[in-house]
Each structure stands twice: as structure tokens, then as C-alpha cells.
Amino acid sequence: MFKLVNLFFFSSIFCFCLSSCVSQKEIHGNLPEAQLVSLLQIGKDSKQSVSKILGEPTFRGTLGDNSFYYVGTVNSKIAFLDPSIDEQFVLELNFDKGNKLKNIFIYDENQSMDVAMSDLKTKSSGQKETFFQSLIRNFGVPVGGGRGVIIGSGKAED
């Protein structure tokens, strides 16, 4: 009986550990569906109508670039390893000086380039909180802050 319990216990732990090594797909960004992009009309749609159809862009062009950019990536991740990019798409919508849609471009990961990120850190004022201070500060706070279910980066009310 004791051997059977041990076998069950260790096989359960083994299966749990093995399942954590399964590749996971992570989808990031807000790349609109092709059906919605096909609704856009060059020369007719404005920035406002594009935002109503596709939603707000991931970022807007700066320094005289009158464009909207929608970015979406699909990453795969195995256990604790760094994720790798499987697919990446960028939808670029160019507007003329009157803010009417001028051009639509789509780029994939083959048309992108790596950008070196700075390893400098921004210093902030205040004290660094210890583990015990964080633990005490959160004591008695309901999970989710009591404001409803947390979905993605926003919160939804019950």
C-alpha cells in the first residue's frame, strides 16, 4: 500500500513538472482582424473613423509622421526560458495633411530590425519596500482589490 501511495505521489509530481515544460503561446498587441482592415477606404476614412473601426492604435507616428501603427506578436515560451517571437506583424496606416487615409502597409518579422535597448536605469525617489513591508501592507486586502475581476491590463466590474 505504501509503495502504491509513493508511486502515485511521485508520478503526480512528475506529470506536474512535465506539464510546465509544454510550449505556451502568448499573444500581445492589438493587431486588428483582416476583415476590419478591409472596411477602410483610402481617401475617405479619417483618423476618427479609423479609430472607431479598428480601435486605438498601439502608437501614433511622431516627428511629422502622420501615421497610426497597430502591432501584434505571437510568442512561444517553454517553462522559465525567455520567450521567442514566432510571428510579428505591424499595420501602418498613413494619413495625408487633411487626416484622410492615404496608404495601408503591413510588415512581418522579416521586415523588422532589432533595436538595442539601453541598460541604464531611471532612479526614482522614495524608499525601497522590503518583503515584510509588502506583506504587511497587503494584509487584509481582498484578492483583486475588491473591484471586480481583473482582465488583461484593465479591470471589469461585476
PDB file of C-alpha atoms in Angstrom:
ATOM      1  CA  MET A   1       0.000   0.000   0.000  1.00  0.00           C
ATOM      2  CA  PHE A   2       2.841   2.397   0.941  1.00  0.00           C
ATOM      3  CA  LYS A   3       4.580   1.713  -2.416  1.00  0.00           C
ATOM      4  CA  LEU A   4       1.369   2.437  -4.279  1.00  0.00           C
ATOM      5  CA  VAL A   5       0.957   5.804  -2.494  1.00  0.00           C
ATOM      6  CA  ASN A   6       4.595   6.701  -3.204  1.00  0.00           C
ATOM      7  CA  LEU A   7       4.215   5.731  -6.851  1.00  0.00           C
ATOM      8  CA  PHE A   8       1.080   7.851  -7.184  1.00  0.00           C
ATOM      9  CA  PHE A   9       2.707  10.803  -5.393  1.00  0.00           C
ATOM     10  CA  PHE A  10       5.906  10.795  -7.475  1.00  0.00           C
ATOM     11  CA  SER A  11       4.076  10.180 -10.746  1.00  0.00           C
ATOM     12  CA  SER A  12       1.782  13.128  -9.962  1.00  0.00           C
ATOM     13  CA  ILE A  13       4.756  15.385  -9.275  1.00  0.00           C
ATOM     14  CA  PHE A  14       6.475  14.139 -12.441  1.00  0.00           C
ATOM     15  CA  CYS A  15       3.373  14.865 -14.565  1.00  0.00           C
ATOM     16  CA  PHE A  16       3.017  18.311 -12.998  1.00  0.00           C
ATOM     17  CA  CYS A  17       6.670  19.149 -13.742  1.00  0.00           C
ATOM     18  CA  LEU A  18       6.400  17.780 -17.251  1.00  0.00           C
ATOM     19  CA  SER A  19       3.268  19.830 -17.975  1.00  0.00           C
ATOM     20  CA  SER A  20       5.077  23.034 -17.019  1.00  0.00           C
ATOM     21  CA  CYS A  21       7.547  22.361 -19.865  1.00  0.00           C
ATOM     22  CA  VAL A  22       4.847  22.461 -22.544  1.00  0.00           C
ATOM     23  CA  SER A  23       5.250  25.299 -25.035  1.00  0.00           C
ATOM     24  CA  GLN A  24       2.789  28.126 -24.399  1.00  0.00           C
ATOM     25  CA  LYS A  25       1.633  30.657 -26.990  1.00  0.00           C
ATOM     26  CA  GLU A  26       1.357  34.268 -25.825  1.00  0.00           C
ATOM     27  CA  ILE A  27      -0.433  36.853 -27.960  1.00  0.00           C
ATOM     28  CA  HIS A  28       0.421  40.506 -27.379  1.00  0.00           C
ATOM     29  CA  GLY A  29      -0.662  43.745 -29.022  1.00  0.00           C
ATOM     30  CA  ASN A  30      -3.776  44.855 -30.801  1.00  0.00           C
ATOM     31  CA  LEU A  31      -3.420  43.893 -34.454  1.00  0.00           C
ATOM     32  CA  PRO A  32      -6.912  44.208 -35.991  1.00  0.00           C
ATOM     33  CA  GLU A  33      -8.513  41.413 -37.978  1.00  0.00           C
ATOM     34  CA  ALA A  34      -8.197  41.487 -41.780  1.00  0.00           C
ATOM     35  CA  GLN A  35     -11.998  41.812 -42.136  1.00  0.00           C
ATOM     36  CA  LEU A  36     -11.937  45.108 -40.244  1.00  0.00           C
ATOM     37  CA  VAL A  37      -8.971  46.446 -42.228  1.00  0.00           C
ATOM     38  CA  SER A  38     -10.817  45.638 -45.467  1.00  0.00           C
ATOM     39  CA  LEU A  39     -13.580  48.052 -44.392  1.00  0.00           C
ATOM     40  CA  LEU A  40     -11.183  51.007 -44.606  1.00  0.00           C
ATOM     41  CA  GLN A  41     -11.400  53.210 -47.691  1.00  0.00           C
ATOM     42  CA  ILE A  42      -8.336  55.121 -48.850  1.00  0.00           C
ATOM     43  CA  GLY A  43      -9.111  58.813 -49.371  1.00  0.00           C
ATOM     44  CA  LYS A  44     -12.425  58.610 -47.487  1.00  0.00           C
ATOM     45  CA  ASP A  45     -11.711  57.428 -43.934  1.00  0.00           C
ATOM     46  CA  SER A  46     -10.336  59.879 -41.391  1.00  0.00           C
ATOM     47  CA  LYS A  47      -8.337  59.257 -38.227  1.00  0.00           C
ATOM     48  CA  GLN A  48     -11.589  59.328 -36.223  1.00  0.00           C
ATOM     49  CA  SER A  49     -13.357  56.770 -38.407  1.00  0.00           C
ATOM     50  CA  VAL A  50     -10.272  54.504 -38.432  1.00  0.00           C
ATOM     51  CA  SER A  51     -10.158  54.645 -34.619  1.00  0.00           C
ATOM     52  CA  LYS A  52     -13.852  53.730 -34.462  1.00  0.00           C
ATOM     53  CA  ILE A  53     -13.391  50.771 -36.814  1.00  0.00           C
ATOM     54  CA  LEU A  54     -10.040  49.393 -35.595  1.00  0.00           C
ATOM     55  CA  GLY A  55      -9.773  50.850 -32.110  1.00  0.00           C
ATOM     56  CA  GLU A  56      -6.943  52.996 -30.797  1.00  0.00           C
ATOM     57  CA  PRO A  57      -3.541  52.273 -32.359  1.00  0.00           C
ATOM     58  CA  THR A  58      -0.635  50.758 -30.454  1.00  0.00           C
ATOM     59  CA  PHE A  59       1.221  54.011 -31.079  1.00  0.00           C
ATOM     60  CA  ARG A  60       0.990  57.068 -33.298  1.00  0.00           C
ATOM     61  CA  GLY A  61       3.662  58.482 -35.555  1.00  0.00           C
ATOM     62  CA  THR A  62       5.822  61.243 -34.132  1.00  0.00           C
ATOM     63  CA  LEU A  63       8.039  63.968 -35.539  1.00  0.00           C
ATOM     64  CA  GLY A  64       5.849  64.727 -38.551  1.00  0.00           C
ATOM     65  CA  ASP A  65       4.923  61.101 -39.272  1.00  0.00           C
ATOM     66  CA  ASN A  66       1.146  61.305 -39.647  1.00  0.00           C
ATOM     67  CA  SER A  67       0.513  57.570 -39.152  1.00  0.00           C
ATOM     68  CA  PHE A  68      -1.154  55.023 -36.921  1.00  0.00           C
ATOM     69  CA  TYR A  69       0.651  51.786 -36.046  1.00  0.00           C
ATOM     70  CA  TYR A  70      -1.019  48.584 -34.851  1.00  0.00           C
ATOM     71  CA  VAL A  71       1.418  45.938 -33.581  1.00  0.00           C
ATOM     72  CA  GLY A  72       0.777  42.293 -32.753  1.00  0.00           C
ATOM     73  CA  THR A  73       3.144  39.481 -31.786  1.00  0.00           C
ATOM     74  CA  VAL A  74       2.782  35.767 -31.089  1.00  0.00           C
ATOM     75  CA  ASN A  75       5.458  34.406 -28.739  1.00  0.00           C
ATOM     76  CA  SER A  76       6.165  30.876 -27.622  1.00  0.00           C
ATOM     77  CA  LYS A  77       7.524  30.182 -24.167  1.00  0.00           C
ATOM     78  CA  ILE A  78       8.737  26.996 -22.543  1.00  0.00           C
ATOM     79  CA  ALA A  79       8.726  26.910 -18.725  1.00  0.00           C
ATOM     80  CA  PHE A  80      11.070  29.567 -17.330  1.00  0.00           C
ATOM     81  CA  LEU A  81      13.001  30.232 -20.578  1.00  0.00           C
ATOM     82  CA  ASP A  82      12.837  33.593 -22.353  1.00  0.00           C
ATOM     83  CA  PRO A  83      10.044  33.764 -24.936  1.00  0.00           C
ATOM     84  CA  SER A  84      10.851  33.674 -28.651  1.00  0.00           C
ATOM     85  CA  ILE A  85       8.882  35.574 -31.297  1.00  0.00           C
ATOM     86  CA  ASP A  86       7.011  33.248 -33.658  1.00  0.00           C
ATOM     87  CA  GLU A  87       5.134  35.903 -35.601  1.00  0.00           C
ATOM     88  CA  GLN A  88       5.104  39.691 -35.553  1.00  0.00           C
ATOM     89  CA  PHE A  89       3.012  41.995 -37.673  1.00  0.00           C
ATOM     90  CA  VAL A  90       2.849  45.772 -37.889  1.00  0.00           C
ATOM     91  CA  LEU A  91      -0.031  47.512 -39.635  1.00  0.00           C
ATOM     92  CA  GLU A  92       0.890  51.051 -40.718  1.00  0.00           C
ATOM     93  CA  LEU A  93      -1.837  53.476 -41.759  1.00  0.00           C
ATOM     94  CA  ASN A  94      -0.578  56.702 -43.347  1.00  0.00           C
ATOM     95  CA  PHE A  95      -2.707  59.833 -43.396  1.00  0.00           C
ATOM     96  CA  ASP A  96      -2.378  62.973 -45.530  1.00  0.00           C
ATOM     97  CA  LYS A  97      -2.285  66.548 -44.172  1.00  0.00           C
ATOM     98  CA  GLY A  98      -6.086  66.600 -44.043  1.00  0.00           C
ATOM     99  CA  ASN A  99      -6.025  63.434 -41.859  1.00  0.00           C
ATOM    100  CA  LYS A 100      -7.580  61.277 -44.600  1.00  0.00           C
ATOM    101  CA  LEU A 101      -6.282  57.722 -45.041  1.00  0.00           C
ATOM    102  CA  LYS A 102      -3.553  57.721 -47.717  1.00  0.00           C
ATOM    103  CA  ASN A 103      -1.807  54.291 -47.595  1.00  0.00           C
ATOM    104  CA  ILE A 104      -2.005  50.947 -45.801  1.00  0.00           C
ATOM    105  CA  PHE A 105       1.123  48.852 -45.226  1.00  0.00           C
ATOM    106  CA  ILE A 106       1.626  45.587 -43.348  1.00  0.00           C
ATOM    107  CA  TYR A 107       5.035  44.340 -42.236  1.00  0.00           C
ATOM    108  CA  ASP A 108       6.061  40.973 -40.805  1.00  0.00           C
ATOM    109  CA  GLU A 109       9.001  39.988 -38.576  1.00  0.00           C
ATOM    110  CA  ASN A 110      11.293  39.621 -41.627  1.00  0.00           C
ATOM    111  CA  GLN A 111      10.945  43.342 -42.323  1.00  0.00           C
ATOM    112  CA  SER A 112      11.820  44.437 -38.799  1.00  0.00           C
ATOM    113  CA  MET A 113      15.126  45.199 -37.157  1.00  0.00           C
ATOM    114  CA  ASP A 114      16.442  44.720 -33.659  1.00  0.00           C
ATOM    115  CA  VAL A 115      16.740  47.871 -31.585  1.00  0.00           C
ATOM    116  CA  ALA A 116      19.374  47.970 -28.870  1.00  0.00           C
ATOM    117  CA  MET A 117      17.801  48.869 -25.559  1.00  0.00           C
ATOM    118  CA  SER A 118      19.676  50.914 -23.004  1.00  0.00           C
ATOM    119  CA  ASP A 119      20.679  49.163 -19.799  1.00  0.00           C
ATOM    120  CA  LEU A 120      20.573  52.423 -17.840  1.00  0.00           C
ATOM    121  CA  LYS A 121      18.054  52.626 -15.034  1.00  0.00           C
ATOM    122  CA  THR A 122      15.832  55.526 -14.065  1.00  0.00           C
ATOM    123  CA  LYS A 123      16.281  56.496 -10.457  1.00  0.00           C
ATOM    124  CA  SER A 124      13.145  57.226  -8.526  1.00  0.00           C
ATOM    125  CA  SER A 125      12.562  58.909  -5.238  1.00  0.00           C
ATOM    126  CA  GLY A 126      11.201  57.102  -2.230  1.00  0.00           C
ATOM    127  CA  GLN A 127      12.145  54.043  -0.277  1.00  0.00           C
ATOM    128  CA  LYS A 128      12.545  50.518  -1.492  1.00  0.00           C
ATOM    129  CA  GLU A 129       9.931  48.327   0.160  1.00  0.00           C
ATOM    130  CA  THR A 130      11.091  45.144   1.847  1.00  0.00           C
ATOM    131  CA  PHE A 131       9.327  41.808   1.544  1.00  0.00           C
ATOM    132  CA  PHE A 132       7.867  42.062   5.043  1.00  0.00           C
ATOM    133  CA  GLN A 133       6.624  45.638   4.475  1.00  0.00           C
ATOM    134  CA  SER A 134       4.892  44.463   1.310  1.00  0.00           C
ATOM    135  CA  LEU A 135       3.385  41.501   3.142  1.00  0.00           C
ATOM    136  CA  ILE A 136       2.058  43.665   5.992  1.00  0.00           C
ATOM    137  CA  ARG A 137       0.767  46.361   3.618  1.00  0.00           C
ATOM    138  CA  ASN A 138      -1.307  43.782   1.721  1.00  0.00           C
ATOM    139  CA  PHE A 139      -2.654  42.041   4.834  1.00  0.00           C
ATOM    140  CA  GLY A 140      -6.446  42.084   4.810  1.00  0.00           C
ATOM    141  CA  VAL A 141      -6.783  43.399   1.249  1.00  0.00           C
ATOM    142  CA  PRO A 142      -9.232  41.261  -0.744  1.00  0.00           C
ATOM    143  CA  VAL A 143      -7.865  39.474  -3.825  1.00  0.00           C
ATOM    144  CA  GLY A 144      -8.313  41.712  -6.879  1.00  0.00           C
ATOM    145  CA  GLY A 145      -8.760  44.790  -4.688  1.00  0.00           C
ATOM    146  CA  GLY A 146     -12.500  44.110  -4.397  1.00  0.00           C
ATOM    147  CA  ARG A 147     -13.151  45.945  -7.658  1.00  0.00           C
ATOM    148  CA  GLY A 148     -14.224  43.063  -9.844  1.00  0.00           C
ATOM    149  CA  VAL A 149     -12.449  40.536 -11.993  1.00  0.00           C
ATOM    150  CA  ILE A 150      -9.105  41.622 -13.391  1.00  0.00           C
ATOM    151  CA  ILE A 151      -8.948  41.045 -17.146  1.00  0.00           C
ATOM    152  CA  GLY A 152      -5.711  41.754 -19.014  1.00  0.00           C
ATOM    153  CA  SER A 153      -4.423  45.190 -18.126  1.00  0.00           C
ATOM    154  CA  GLY A 154      -7.806  46.654 -17.169  1.00  0.00           C
ATOM    155  CA  LYS A 155     -10.498  45.827 -14.660  1.00  0.00           C
ATOM    156  CA  ALA A 156     -14.065  44.778 -15.313  1.00  0.00           C
ATOM    157  CA  GLU A 157     -16.868  45.432 -12.881  1.00  0.00           C
ATOM    158  CA  ASP A 158     -19.065  42.542 -11.711  1.00  0.00           C
TER     159      ASP A 158
END
